[in-house]
Coordinates of C-alpha atoms (C1' of nucleotides) in Angstrom, one line a residue:
Chain A
M1 CA 17.0 5.4 -15.9
P2 CA 14.5 3.2 -13.8
N3 CA 12.0 4.6 -11.4
Y4 CA 11.6 2.9 -7.9
W5 CA 8.4 1.9 -6.1
L6 CA 7.5 0.2 -2.7
V7 CA 4.9 -2.2 -2.5
K8 CA 3.2 -3.4 0.7
T9 CA 1.9 -7.0 1.3
E10 CA 0.7 -8.8 4.3
P11 CA 3.1 -11.9 4.2
G12 CA 0.2 -14.0 5.6
E13 CA -1.6 -13.2 2.3
F14 CA 1.4 -13.1 -0.3
S15 CA 5.0 -12.9 0.6
F16 CA 8.4 -12.3 -1.1
E17 CA 9.1 -15.8 -0.3
D18 CA 5.8 -16.8 -2.2
L19 CA 7.0 -14.6 -5.0
I20 CA 10.5 -16.4 -5.1
R21 CA 8.8 -19.6 -5.4
D22 CA 6.0 -18.8 -8.0
K23 CA 9.0 -16.8 -10.0
K24 CA 6.4 -14.0 -10.9
T25 CA 3.1 -12.8 -9.7
V26 CA 0.1 -10.5 -10.8
W27 CA 0.0 -7.9 -8.3
D28 CA -3.7 -7.4 -7.8
G29 CA -6.3 -6.4 -5.2
V30 CA -5.1 -3.0 -5.3
R31 CA -8.4 -0.8 -4.7
N32 CA -7.1 2.8 -4.0
H33 CA -6.9 5.6 -6.6
Q34 CA -3.9 6.9 -5.6
A35 CA -2.1 3.3 -5.5
K36 CA -3.6 2.6 -8.9
K37 CA -2.1 5.8 -10.4
N38 CA 1.3 4.8 -9.2
M39 CA 1.0 1.5 -10.7
M40 CA 0.2 2.7 -14.0
Q41 CA 3.2 4.7 -14.1
M42 CA 5.3 1.9 -13.6
A43 CA 7.4 1.0 -16.5
L44 CA 9.1 -2.3 -17.7
G45 CA 12.1 -3.0 -15.7
D46 CA 11.4 -0.7 -13.0
L47 CA 12.8 -2.0 -9.4
V48 CA 10.2 -2.5 -6.9
L49 CA 11.1 -3.0 -3.1
V50 CA 8.5 -5.5 -1.4
Y51 CA 7.5 -4.4 2.3
H52 CA 6.0 -7.0 4.6
S53 CA 3.3 -5.2 6.5
V54 CA 1.5 -6.2 9.8
T55 CA 3.5 -9.5 11.0
Q56 CA 7.1 -8.2 10.2
K57 CA 7.0 -4.7 9.0
A58 CA 10.3 -4.8 7.2
L59 CA 11.4 -4.7 3.7
A60 CA 11.8 -8.3 2.6
G61 CA 13.0 -8.3 -1.1
L62 CA 13.8 -6.6 -4.5
A63 CA 11.4 -7.2 -7.6
K64 CA 10.9 -5.7 -10.8
V65 CA 8.4 -4.8 -13.1
S66 CA 7.9 -7.4 -16.0
K67 CA 4.4 -6.1 -17.2
T68 CA 3.2 -2.8 -17.2
A69 CA -0.6 -2.0 -15.8
Y70 CA -3.3 -3.8 -17.7
P71 CA -6.9 -4.1 -16.4
D72 CA -7.6 -6.4 -13.6
P73 CA -9.1 -9.5 -15.6
N74 CA -11.0 -10.6 -12.4
D75 CA -12.6 -7.5 -12.1
N76 CA -15.5 -5.5 -13.7
P77 CA -13.9 -3.8 -16.6
Q78 CA -16.1 -0.7 -15.7
N79 CA -14.3 -0.1 -12.4
N80 CA -11.2 -0.2 -14.3
W81 CA -8.8 -1.5 -11.8
Q82 CA -5.3 -2.3 -12.8
V83 CA -2.8 -4.9 -11.9
V84 CA 1.1 -5.2 -13.0
E85 CA 3.2 -8.2 -13.0
I86 CA 6.6 -8.5 -11.2
V87 CA 9.4 -10.9 -10.9
P88 CA 11.6 -11.3 -8.1
V89 CA 15.2 -10.1 -8.2
K90 CA 16.7 -11.0 -4.9
A91 CA 15.6 -11.1 -1.2
L92 CA 17.4 -8.5 0.8
T93 CA 20.4 -9.8 2.5
Q94 CA 19.2 -8.0 5.5
P95 CA 15.6 -7.1 6.4
V96 CA 14.9 -3.5 6.9
S97 CA 12.6 -2.9 9.5
L98 CA 10.0 -0.1 9.8
A99 CA 11.9 1.0 13.0
D100 CA 15.1 1.1 11.1
I101 CA 13.4 3.2 8.5
K102 CA 11.8 5.4 11.3
A103 CA 15.3 5.9 12.8
T104 CA 16.8 7.2 9.7
P105 CA 16.4 11.0 8.9
S106 CA 16.8 10.9 5.4
L107 CA 13.9 8.7 5.0
A108 CA 11.4 10.7 7.3
D109 CA 9.6 11.8 4.2
I110 CA 9.0 8.8 2.2
A111 CA 5.2 7.9 1.6
L112 CA 5.7 4.7 3.8
I113 CA 6.0 6.8 6.7
K114 CA 3.9 9.9 5.8
Q115 CA 1.0 7.9 4.3
S116 CA 0.9 4.6 6.1
R117 CA -2.2 3.3 4.4
L118 CA -0.7 3.6 0.7
S119 CA 0.1 0.4 -0.5
V120 CA 1.9 1.5 -3.9
M121 CA 4.3 4.3 -3.7
P122 CA 7.0 5.8 -5.5
L123 CA 10.5 6.2 -4.0
S124 CA 13.3 8.6 -4.8
A125 CA 16.4 7.2 -6.2
E126 CA 18.1 8.4 -3.0
A127 CA 15.6 6.8 -0.7
F128 CA 15.9 3.5 -2.7
N129 CA 19.5 3.4 -2.7
T130 CA 19.6 4.1 1.1
L131 CA 17.2 1.3 1.8
L132 CA 19.2 -1.1 -0.7
A133 CA 22.3 -0.2 1.4
M134 CA 20.4 -0.7 4.8
G135 CA 19.5 -4.1 3.5
Q136 CA 23.2 -4.6 2.6
T137 CA 22.1 -5.5 -0.8
Q138 CA 23.5 -4.7 -4.1
I139 CA 22.2 -4.9 -7.6
K140 CA 24.5 -6.6 -9.8
Chain B
dG1 C1' -22.7 19.2 -1.7
dC2 C1' -21.7 18.4 3.2
dC3 C1' -20.7 15.7 6.7
dA4 C1' -21.6 11.9 10.2
dA5 C1' -21.3 7.1 10.4
dC6 C1' -18.9 3.4 9.4
dG7 C1' -15.3 0.1 7.4
dT8 C1' -10.4 -0.9 6.5
dT9 C1' -5.5 -0.7 7.1
dG10 C1' -1.7 -1.1 9.7
dG11 C1' 1.0 0.2 13.6
dC12 C1' 1.5 0.2 18.7
Chain C
dG1 C1' -7.1 -5.5 21.2
dC2 C1' -7.0 -0.5 20.4
dC3 C1' -7.1 3.5 17.8
dA4 C1' -5.3 7.0 14.3
dA5 C1' -5.7 7.8 9.5
dC6 C1' -8.5 7.8 5.8
dG7 C1' -11.7 6.3 2.2
dT8 C1' -16.5 5.3 1.3
dT9 C1' -21.4 5.6 1.9
dG10 C1' -25.7 7.5 2.8
dG11 C1' -28.9 11.0 4.8
dC12 C1' -30.3 15.3 4.5

DNA sequence: GCCAACGTTGGC
DNA sequence: GCCAACGTTGGC
């Protein structure tokens, strides 16, 4: 039973398309303790929805955890910031916009809405499945 | 240890 | 470009 997550990125910095092209990425640069705590709870194979903030404000794709949290090699080890690695699963057939998410009553409580600045957050299975359905995307 | 000032994120 | 939310810093 995998856990479900949502991560945010500014597509100008790194987008889901970049992830498809690169085949995998190190999810680094997280400098928030709650986000770090969430990252450390990610397990191998957990599914991760990738959200494009600022310019698109829409969910772009689905990825999964390919390596669990380890210390950021580019950071002072004393800070103990963590990174994970993810690989792409597939782009959403239909991007799911923030406006659509906000218009869906059952999604009103997800952290994306309630805590807009958090960049790594857990999703319930219900919220995850709802979002995937809104993206007209199925996991094979 | 409190809290005002300041910086950053991210929606609008 | 503005501003709300919120984290961090620094004076006291």
